[in-house]
PDB file of C-alpha atoms in Angstrom:
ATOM      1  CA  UNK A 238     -20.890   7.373 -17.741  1.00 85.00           C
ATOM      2  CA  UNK A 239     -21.909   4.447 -15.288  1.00 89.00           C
ATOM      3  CA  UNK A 240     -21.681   4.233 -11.593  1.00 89.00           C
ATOM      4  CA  UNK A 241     -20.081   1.050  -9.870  1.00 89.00           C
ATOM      5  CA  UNK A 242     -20.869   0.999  -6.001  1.00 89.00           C
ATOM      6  CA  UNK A 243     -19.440  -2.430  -5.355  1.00 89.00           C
ATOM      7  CA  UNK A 244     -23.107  -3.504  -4.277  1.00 85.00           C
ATOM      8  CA  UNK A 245     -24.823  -4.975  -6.685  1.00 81.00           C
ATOM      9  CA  UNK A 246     -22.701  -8.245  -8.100  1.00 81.00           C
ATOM     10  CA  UNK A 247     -21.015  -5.628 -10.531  1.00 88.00           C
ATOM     11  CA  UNK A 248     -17.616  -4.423  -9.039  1.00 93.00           C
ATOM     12  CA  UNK A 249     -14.920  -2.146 -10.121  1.00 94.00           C
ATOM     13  CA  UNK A 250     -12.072  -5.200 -10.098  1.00 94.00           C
ATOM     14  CA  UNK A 251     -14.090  -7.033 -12.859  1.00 94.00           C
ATOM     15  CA  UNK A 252     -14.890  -4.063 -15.099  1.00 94.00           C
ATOM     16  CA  UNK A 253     -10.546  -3.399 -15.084  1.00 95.00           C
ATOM     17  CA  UNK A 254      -9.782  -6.901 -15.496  1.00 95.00           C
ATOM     18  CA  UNK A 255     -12.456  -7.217 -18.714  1.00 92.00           C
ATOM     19  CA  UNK A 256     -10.090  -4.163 -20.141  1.00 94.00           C
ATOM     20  CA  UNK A 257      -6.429  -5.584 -19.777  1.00 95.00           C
ATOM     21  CA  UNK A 258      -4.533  -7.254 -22.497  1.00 93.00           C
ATOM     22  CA  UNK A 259      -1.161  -7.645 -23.329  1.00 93.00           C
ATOM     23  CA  UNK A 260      -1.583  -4.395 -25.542  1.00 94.00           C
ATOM     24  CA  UNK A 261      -2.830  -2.410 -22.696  1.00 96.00           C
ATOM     25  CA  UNK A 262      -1.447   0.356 -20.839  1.00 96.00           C
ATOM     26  CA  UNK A 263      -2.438   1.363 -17.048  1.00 97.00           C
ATOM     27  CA  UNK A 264      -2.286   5.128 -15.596  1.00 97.00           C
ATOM     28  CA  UNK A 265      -3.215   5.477 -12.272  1.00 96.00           C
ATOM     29  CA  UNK A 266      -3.047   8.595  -9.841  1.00 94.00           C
ATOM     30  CA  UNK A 267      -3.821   7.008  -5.921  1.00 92.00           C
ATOM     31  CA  UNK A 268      -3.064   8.599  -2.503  1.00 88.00           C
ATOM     32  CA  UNK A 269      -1.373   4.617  -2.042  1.00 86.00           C
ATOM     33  CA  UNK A 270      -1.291   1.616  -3.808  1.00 91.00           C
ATOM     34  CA  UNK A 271      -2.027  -1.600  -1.619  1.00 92.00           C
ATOM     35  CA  UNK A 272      -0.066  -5.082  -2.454  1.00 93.00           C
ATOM     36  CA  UNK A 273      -3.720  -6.600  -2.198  1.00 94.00           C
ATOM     37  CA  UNK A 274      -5.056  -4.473  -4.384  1.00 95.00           C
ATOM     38  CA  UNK A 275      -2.015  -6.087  -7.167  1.00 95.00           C
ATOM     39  CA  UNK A 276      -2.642  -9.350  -5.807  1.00 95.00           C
ATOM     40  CA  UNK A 277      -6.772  -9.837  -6.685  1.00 96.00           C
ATOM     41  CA  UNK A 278      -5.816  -8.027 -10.489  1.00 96.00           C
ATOM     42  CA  UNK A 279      -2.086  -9.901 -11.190  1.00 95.00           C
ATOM     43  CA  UNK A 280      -3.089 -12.801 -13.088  1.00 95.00           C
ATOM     44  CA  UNK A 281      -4.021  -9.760 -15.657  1.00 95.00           C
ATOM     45  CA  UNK A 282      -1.516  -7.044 -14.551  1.00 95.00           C
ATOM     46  CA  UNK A 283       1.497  -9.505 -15.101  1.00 94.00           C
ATOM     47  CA  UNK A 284       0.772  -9.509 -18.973  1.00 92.00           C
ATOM     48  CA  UNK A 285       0.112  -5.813 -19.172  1.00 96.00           C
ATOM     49  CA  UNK A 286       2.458  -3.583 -21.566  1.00 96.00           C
ATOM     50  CA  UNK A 287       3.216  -0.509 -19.266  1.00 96.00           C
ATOM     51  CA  UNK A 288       2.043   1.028 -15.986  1.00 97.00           C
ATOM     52  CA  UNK A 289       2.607   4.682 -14.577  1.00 97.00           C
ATOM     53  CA  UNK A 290       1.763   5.022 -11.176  1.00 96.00           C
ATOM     54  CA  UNK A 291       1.380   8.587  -9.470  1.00 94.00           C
ATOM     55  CA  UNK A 292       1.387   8.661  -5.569  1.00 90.00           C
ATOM     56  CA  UNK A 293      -0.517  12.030  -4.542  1.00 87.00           C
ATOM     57  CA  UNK A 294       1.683  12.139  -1.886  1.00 77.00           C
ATOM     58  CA  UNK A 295       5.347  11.927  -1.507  1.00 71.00           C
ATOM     59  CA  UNK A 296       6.240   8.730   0.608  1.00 68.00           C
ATOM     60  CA  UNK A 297       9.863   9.931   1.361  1.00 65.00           C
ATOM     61  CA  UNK A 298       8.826  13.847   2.880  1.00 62.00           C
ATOM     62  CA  UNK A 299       6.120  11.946   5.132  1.00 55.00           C
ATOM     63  CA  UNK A 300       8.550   9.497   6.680  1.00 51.00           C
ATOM     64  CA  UNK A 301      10.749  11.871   9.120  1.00 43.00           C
ATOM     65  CA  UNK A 302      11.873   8.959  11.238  1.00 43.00           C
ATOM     66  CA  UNK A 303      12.865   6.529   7.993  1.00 43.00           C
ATOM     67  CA  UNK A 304      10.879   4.507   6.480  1.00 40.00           C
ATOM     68  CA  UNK A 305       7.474   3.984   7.599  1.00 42.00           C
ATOM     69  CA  UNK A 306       5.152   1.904   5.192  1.00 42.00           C
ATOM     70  CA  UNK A 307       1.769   1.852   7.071  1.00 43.00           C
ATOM     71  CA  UNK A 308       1.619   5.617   7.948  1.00 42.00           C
ATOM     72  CA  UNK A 309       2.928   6.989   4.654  1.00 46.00           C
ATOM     73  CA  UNK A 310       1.884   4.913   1.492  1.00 48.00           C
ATOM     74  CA  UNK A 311       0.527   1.990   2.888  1.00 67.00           C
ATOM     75  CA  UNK A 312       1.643  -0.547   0.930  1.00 83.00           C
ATOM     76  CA  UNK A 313       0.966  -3.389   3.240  1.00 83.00           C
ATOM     77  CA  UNK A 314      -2.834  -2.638   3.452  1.00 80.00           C
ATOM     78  CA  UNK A 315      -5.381  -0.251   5.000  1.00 80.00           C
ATOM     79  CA  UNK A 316      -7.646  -1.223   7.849  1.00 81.00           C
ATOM     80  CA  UNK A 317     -10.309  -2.192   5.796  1.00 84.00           C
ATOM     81  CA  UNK A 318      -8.051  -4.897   4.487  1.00 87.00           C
ATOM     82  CA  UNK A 319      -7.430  -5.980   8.042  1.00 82.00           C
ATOM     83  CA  UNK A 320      -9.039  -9.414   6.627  1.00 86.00           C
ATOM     84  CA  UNK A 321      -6.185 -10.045   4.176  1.00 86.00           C
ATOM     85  CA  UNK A 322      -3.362  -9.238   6.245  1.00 82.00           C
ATOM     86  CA  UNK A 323      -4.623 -11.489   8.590  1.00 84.00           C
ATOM     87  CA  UNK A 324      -4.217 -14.601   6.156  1.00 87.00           C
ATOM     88  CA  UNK A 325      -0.262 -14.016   6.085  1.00 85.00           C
ATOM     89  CA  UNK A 326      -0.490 -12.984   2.474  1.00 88.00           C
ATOM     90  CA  UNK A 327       2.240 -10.367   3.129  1.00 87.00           C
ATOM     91  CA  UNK A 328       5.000 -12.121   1.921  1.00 89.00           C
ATOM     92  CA  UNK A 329       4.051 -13.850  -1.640  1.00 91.00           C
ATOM     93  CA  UNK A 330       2.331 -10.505  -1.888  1.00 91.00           C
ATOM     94  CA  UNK A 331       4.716  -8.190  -1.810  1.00 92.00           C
ATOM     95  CA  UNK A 332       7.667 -10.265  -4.084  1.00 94.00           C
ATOM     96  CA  UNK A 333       5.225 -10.693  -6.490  1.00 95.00           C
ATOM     97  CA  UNK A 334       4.404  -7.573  -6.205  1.00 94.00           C
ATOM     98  CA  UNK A 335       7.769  -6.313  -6.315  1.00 94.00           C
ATOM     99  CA  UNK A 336       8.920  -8.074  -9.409  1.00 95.00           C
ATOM    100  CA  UNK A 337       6.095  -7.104 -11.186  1.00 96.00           C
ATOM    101  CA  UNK A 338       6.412  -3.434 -10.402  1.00 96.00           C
ATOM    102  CA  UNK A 339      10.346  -3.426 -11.701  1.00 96.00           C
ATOM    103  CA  UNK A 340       9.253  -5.061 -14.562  1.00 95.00           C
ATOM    104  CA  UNK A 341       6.292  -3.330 -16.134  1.00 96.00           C
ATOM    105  CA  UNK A 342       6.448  -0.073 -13.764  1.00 96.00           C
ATOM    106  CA  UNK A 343       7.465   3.337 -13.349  1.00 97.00           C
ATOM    107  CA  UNK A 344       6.187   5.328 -10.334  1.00 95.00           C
ATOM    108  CA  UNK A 345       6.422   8.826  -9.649  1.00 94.00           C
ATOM    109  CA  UNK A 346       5.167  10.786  -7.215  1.00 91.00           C
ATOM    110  CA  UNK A 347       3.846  15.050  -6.617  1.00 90.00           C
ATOM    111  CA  UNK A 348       6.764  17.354  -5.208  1.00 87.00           C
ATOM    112  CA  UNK A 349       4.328  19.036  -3.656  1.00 83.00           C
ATOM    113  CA  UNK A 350       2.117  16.384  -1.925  1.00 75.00           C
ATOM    114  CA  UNK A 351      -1.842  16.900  -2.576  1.00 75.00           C
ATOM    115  CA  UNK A 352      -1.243  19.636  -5.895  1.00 85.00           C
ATOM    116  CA  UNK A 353      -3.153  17.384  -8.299  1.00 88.00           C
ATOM    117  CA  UNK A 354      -5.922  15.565  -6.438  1.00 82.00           C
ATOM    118  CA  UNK A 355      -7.613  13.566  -8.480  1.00 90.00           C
ATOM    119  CA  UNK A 356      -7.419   9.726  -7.905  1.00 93.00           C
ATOM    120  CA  UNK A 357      -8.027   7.767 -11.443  1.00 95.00           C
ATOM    121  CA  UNK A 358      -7.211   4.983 -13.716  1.00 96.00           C
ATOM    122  CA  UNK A 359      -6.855   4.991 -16.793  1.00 97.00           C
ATOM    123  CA  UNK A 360      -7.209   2.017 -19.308  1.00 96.00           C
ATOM    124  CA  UNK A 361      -5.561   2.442 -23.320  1.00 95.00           C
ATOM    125  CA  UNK A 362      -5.842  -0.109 -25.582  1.00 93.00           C
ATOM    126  CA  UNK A 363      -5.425  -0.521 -29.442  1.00 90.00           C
ATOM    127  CA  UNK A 364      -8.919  -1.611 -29.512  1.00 88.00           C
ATOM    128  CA  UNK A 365     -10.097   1.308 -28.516  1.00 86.00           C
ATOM    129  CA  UNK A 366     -11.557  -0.427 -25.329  1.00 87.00           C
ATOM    130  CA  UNK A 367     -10.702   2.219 -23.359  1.00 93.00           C
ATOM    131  CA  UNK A 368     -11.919   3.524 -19.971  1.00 92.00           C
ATOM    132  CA  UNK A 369     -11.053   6.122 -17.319  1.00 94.00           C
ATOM    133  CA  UNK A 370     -12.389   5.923 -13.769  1.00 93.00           C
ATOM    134  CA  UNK A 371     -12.957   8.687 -11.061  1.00 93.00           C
ATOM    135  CA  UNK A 372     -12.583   7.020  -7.747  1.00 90.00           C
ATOM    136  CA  UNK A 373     -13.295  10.091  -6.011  1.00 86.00           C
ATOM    137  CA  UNK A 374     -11.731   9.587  -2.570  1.00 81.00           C
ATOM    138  CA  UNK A 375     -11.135   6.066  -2.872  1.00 88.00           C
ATOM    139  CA  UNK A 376      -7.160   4.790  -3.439  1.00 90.00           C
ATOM    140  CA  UNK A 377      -6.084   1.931  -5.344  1.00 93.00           C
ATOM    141  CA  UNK A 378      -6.853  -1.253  -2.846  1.00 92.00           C
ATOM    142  CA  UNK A 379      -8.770  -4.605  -2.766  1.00 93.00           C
ATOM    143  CA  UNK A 380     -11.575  -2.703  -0.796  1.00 93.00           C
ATOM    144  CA  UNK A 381     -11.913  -0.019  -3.879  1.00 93.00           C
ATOM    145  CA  UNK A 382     -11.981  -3.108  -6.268  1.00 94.00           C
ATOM    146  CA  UNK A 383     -14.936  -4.552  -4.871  1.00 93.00           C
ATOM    147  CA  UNK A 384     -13.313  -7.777  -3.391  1.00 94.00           C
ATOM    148  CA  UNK A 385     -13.487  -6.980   0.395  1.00 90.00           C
ATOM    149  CA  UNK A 386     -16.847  -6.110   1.744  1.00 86.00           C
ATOM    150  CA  UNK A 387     -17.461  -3.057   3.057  1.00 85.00           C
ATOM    151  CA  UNK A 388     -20.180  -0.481   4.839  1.00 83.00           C
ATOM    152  CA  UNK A 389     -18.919   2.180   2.825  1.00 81.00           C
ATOM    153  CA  UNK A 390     -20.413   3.649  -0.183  1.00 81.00           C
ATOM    154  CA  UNK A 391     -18.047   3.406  -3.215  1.00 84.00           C
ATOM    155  CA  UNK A 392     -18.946   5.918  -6.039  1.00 87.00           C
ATOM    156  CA  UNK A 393     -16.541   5.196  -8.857  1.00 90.00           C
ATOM    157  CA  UNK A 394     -17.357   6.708 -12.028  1.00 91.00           C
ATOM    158  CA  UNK A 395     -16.682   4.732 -14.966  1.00 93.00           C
ATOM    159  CA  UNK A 396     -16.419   6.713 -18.438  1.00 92.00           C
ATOM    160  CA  UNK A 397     -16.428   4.647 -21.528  1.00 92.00           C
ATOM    161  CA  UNK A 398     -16.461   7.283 -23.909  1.00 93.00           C
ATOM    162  CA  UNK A 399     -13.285   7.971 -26.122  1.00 92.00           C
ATOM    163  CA  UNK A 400     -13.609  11.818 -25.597  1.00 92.00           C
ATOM    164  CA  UNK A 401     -13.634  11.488 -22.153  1.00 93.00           C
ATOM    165  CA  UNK A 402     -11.640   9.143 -21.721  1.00 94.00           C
ATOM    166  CA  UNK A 403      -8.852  11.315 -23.331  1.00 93.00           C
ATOM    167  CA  UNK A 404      -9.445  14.062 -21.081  1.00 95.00           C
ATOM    168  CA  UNK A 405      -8.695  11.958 -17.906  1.00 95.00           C
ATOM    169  CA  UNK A 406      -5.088  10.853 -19.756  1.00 95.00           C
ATOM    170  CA  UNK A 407      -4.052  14.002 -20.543  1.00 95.00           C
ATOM    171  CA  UNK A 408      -4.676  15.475 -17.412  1.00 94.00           C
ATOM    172  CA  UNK A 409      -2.687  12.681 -15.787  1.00 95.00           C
ATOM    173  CA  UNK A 410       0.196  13.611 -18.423  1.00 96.00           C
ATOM    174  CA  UNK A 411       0.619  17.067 -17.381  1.00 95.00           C
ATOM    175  CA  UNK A 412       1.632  16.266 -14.083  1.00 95.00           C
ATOM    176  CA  UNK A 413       3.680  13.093 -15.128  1.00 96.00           C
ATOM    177  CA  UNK A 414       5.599  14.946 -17.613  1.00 96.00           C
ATOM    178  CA  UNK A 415       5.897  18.060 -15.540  1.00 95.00           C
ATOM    179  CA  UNK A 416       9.516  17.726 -13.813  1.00 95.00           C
ATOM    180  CA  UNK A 417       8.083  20.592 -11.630  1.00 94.00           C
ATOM    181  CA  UNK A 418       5.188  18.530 -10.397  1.00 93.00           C
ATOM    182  CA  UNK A 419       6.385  15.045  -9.884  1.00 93.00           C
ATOM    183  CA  UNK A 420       9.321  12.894  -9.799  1.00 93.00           C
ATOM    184  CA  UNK A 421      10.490   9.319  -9.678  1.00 94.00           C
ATOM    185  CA  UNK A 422      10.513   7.033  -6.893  1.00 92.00           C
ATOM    186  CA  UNK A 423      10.600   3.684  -8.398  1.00 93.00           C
ATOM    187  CA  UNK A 424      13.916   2.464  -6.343  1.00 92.00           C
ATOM    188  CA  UNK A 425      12.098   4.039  -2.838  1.00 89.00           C
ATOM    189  CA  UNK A 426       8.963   1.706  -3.225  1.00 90.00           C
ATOM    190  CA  UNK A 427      11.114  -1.101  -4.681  1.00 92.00           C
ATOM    191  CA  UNK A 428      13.234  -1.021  -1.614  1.00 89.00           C
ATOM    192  CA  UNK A 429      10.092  -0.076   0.546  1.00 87.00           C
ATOM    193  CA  UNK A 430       8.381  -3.617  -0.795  1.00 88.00           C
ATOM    194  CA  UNK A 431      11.205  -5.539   0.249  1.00 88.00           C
ATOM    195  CA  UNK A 432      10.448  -5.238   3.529  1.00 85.00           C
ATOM    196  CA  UNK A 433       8.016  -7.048   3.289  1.00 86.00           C
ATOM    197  CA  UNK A 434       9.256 -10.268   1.756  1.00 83.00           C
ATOM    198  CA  UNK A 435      13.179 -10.464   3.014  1.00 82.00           C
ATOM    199  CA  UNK A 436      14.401 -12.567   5.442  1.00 83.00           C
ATOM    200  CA  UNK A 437      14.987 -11.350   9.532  1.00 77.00           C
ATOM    201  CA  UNK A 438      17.075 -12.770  12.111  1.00 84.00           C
ATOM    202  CA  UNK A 439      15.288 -13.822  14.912  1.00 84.00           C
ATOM    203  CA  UNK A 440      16.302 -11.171  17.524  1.00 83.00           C
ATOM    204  CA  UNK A 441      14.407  -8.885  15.122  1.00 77.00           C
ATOM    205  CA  UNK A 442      11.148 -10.304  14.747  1.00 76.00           C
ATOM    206  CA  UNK A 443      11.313 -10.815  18.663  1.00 82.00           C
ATOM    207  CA  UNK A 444      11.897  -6.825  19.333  1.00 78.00           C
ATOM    208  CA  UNK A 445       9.597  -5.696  16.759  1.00 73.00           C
ATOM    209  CA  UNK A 446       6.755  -8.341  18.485  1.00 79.00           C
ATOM    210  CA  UNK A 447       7.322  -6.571  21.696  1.00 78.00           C
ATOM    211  CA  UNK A 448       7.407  -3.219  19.888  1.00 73.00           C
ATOM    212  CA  UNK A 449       4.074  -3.545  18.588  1.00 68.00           C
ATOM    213  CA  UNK A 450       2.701  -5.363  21.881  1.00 75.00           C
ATOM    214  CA  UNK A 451       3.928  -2.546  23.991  1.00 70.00           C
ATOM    215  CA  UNK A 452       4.863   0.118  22.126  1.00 67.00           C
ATOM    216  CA  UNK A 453       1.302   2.453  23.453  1.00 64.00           C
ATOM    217  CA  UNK A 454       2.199   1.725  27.269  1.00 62.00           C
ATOM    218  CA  UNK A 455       6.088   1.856  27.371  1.00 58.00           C
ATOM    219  CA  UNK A 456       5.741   5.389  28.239  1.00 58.00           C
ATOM    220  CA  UNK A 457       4.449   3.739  31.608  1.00 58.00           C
ATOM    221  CA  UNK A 458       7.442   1.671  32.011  1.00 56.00           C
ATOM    222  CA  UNK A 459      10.326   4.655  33.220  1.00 56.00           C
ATOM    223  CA  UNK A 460      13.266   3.390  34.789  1.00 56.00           C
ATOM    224  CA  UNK A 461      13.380   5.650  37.331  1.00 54.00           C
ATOM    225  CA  UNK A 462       9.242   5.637  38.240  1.00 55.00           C
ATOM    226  CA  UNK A 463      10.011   2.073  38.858  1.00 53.00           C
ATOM    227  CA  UNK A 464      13.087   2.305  41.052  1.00 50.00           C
ATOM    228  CA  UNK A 465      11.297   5.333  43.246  1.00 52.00           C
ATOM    229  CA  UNK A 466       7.926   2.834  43.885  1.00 50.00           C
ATOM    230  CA  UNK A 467      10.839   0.539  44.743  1.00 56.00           C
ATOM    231  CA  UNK A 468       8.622  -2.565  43.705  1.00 61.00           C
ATOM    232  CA  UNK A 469      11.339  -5.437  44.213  1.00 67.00           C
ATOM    233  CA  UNK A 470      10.518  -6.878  40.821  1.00 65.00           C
ATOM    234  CA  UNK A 471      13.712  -7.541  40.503  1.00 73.00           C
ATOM    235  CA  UNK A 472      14.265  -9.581  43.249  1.00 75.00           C
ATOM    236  CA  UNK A 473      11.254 -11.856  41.543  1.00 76.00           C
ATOM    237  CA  UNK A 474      11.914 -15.531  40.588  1.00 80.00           C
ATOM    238  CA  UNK A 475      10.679 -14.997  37.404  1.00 78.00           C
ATOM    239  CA  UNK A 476      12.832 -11.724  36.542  1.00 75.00           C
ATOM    240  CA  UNK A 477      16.080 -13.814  37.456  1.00 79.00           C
ATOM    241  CA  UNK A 478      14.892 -16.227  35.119  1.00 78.00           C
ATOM    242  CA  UNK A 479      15.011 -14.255  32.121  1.00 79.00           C
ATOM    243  CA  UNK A 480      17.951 -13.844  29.398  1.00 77.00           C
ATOM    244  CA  UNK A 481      20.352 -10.855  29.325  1.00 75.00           C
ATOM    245  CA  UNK A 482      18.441  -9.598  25.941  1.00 71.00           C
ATOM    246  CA  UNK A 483      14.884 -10.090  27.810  1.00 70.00           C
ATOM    247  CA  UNK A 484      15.888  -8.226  30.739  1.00 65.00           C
TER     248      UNK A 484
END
């Protein structure tokens, strides 16, 4: 059993990608899986032979208004990869992403979010190279990996030895095989990724700029606040200067 803390020029990324062949097959149980995360491991992941990916929370139950990527499984990136999304990776990311998934994937996640909580990957090979690794409260992103700095102390627990090893995949199995305890949602994140990569009509990205921009203080902006202070913006230059759709 070794300790990887991201710290000292060993991180948990490199370990996983020494471990992945074309023979090898990935189990992972994560709270959400980030597209950066896929992008720093997929000139490995792409030649994998099989993935199962367990979301410890259902995506679907924790999206009331429709679908809502960055509050429920976060596929676009947490705030500590608020580097990443900032280099307009999104796109590339999440096709790739996307047609790697449908290819080599098949996701599930708990009926009854939070009722197995422990986040792990597990490598299998022929070889018998295998590993398992606790990463305690961490989920399965380029920060966890070891390729975005951070403050935080990582403790991922890396188990080499066959025995244990074992014991990690079969405790992943009983909730993967359990029809009681988890089902699929391949098509859900398949369709959730492709927001990220398909094409919008301008109108759209316009609104959803504004959205974002003002969406904390358009609870200031009532119709009928405004008419009572009877401010005359209306009767501005610039107001009568504006498109329908702007108004």
């Amino acid at each position: 059993m070794e300790i990887i803390d991201n710290k000292q020029g060993r991180l948990l990324g490199d370990e996983i990608k020494k471990r992945i062949s074309s023979e090898t097959s990935m189990f992972l149980s994560t709270g959400y899986f980030s597209i950066y995360a896929f992008l720093f491991l997929k000139d490995k992941l792409k030649d994998i032979k099989e993935v199962e990916i367990l979301l410890l929370t259902d995506p679907v139950q924790n999206s009331p208004a429709g679908v809502s990527l960055r509050n429920c499984v976060l596929l676009f990136g947490d705030n500590s990869e608020q580097e990443l999304q900032n280099q307009l990776l999104l796109r590339n990311a999440s096709e790739e992403c996307a047609v790697w998934l449908k290819k080599k994937a098949r996701i599930s996640t708990l009926i009854i979010p939070n009722s197995f909580g422990m986040k792990m990957l597990v490598l299998e090979n022929n070889d018998g190279n295998n590993i398992a690794v606790n990463t305690n409260l961490s989920d399965f992103t380029a920060t966890t990996l070891g390729y975005v700095a951070s403050d935080n102390i990582h403790c991922n627990i890396l188990q080499t030895e066959l025995p244990a090893v074992g014991q990690f995949k079969n405790l992943f199995s009983q909730v993967w095989n359990n029809p009681v305890m988890s089902k699929d949602i391949k098509q859900y994140m398949l369709s959730s990724l492709e927001l990220g990569y398909r094409d919008y009509s301008p109108d759209f990205l316009y609104y959803y700029t504004l959205h974002h921009i003002f969406n904390e203080s358009l609870k200031d902006f009532d119709n009928d606040k405004l008419i009572k202070t009877r401010t005359g913006f209306k009767d501005k230059r610039i107001w009568q200067k504006l498109y329908k759709f702007q108004k």
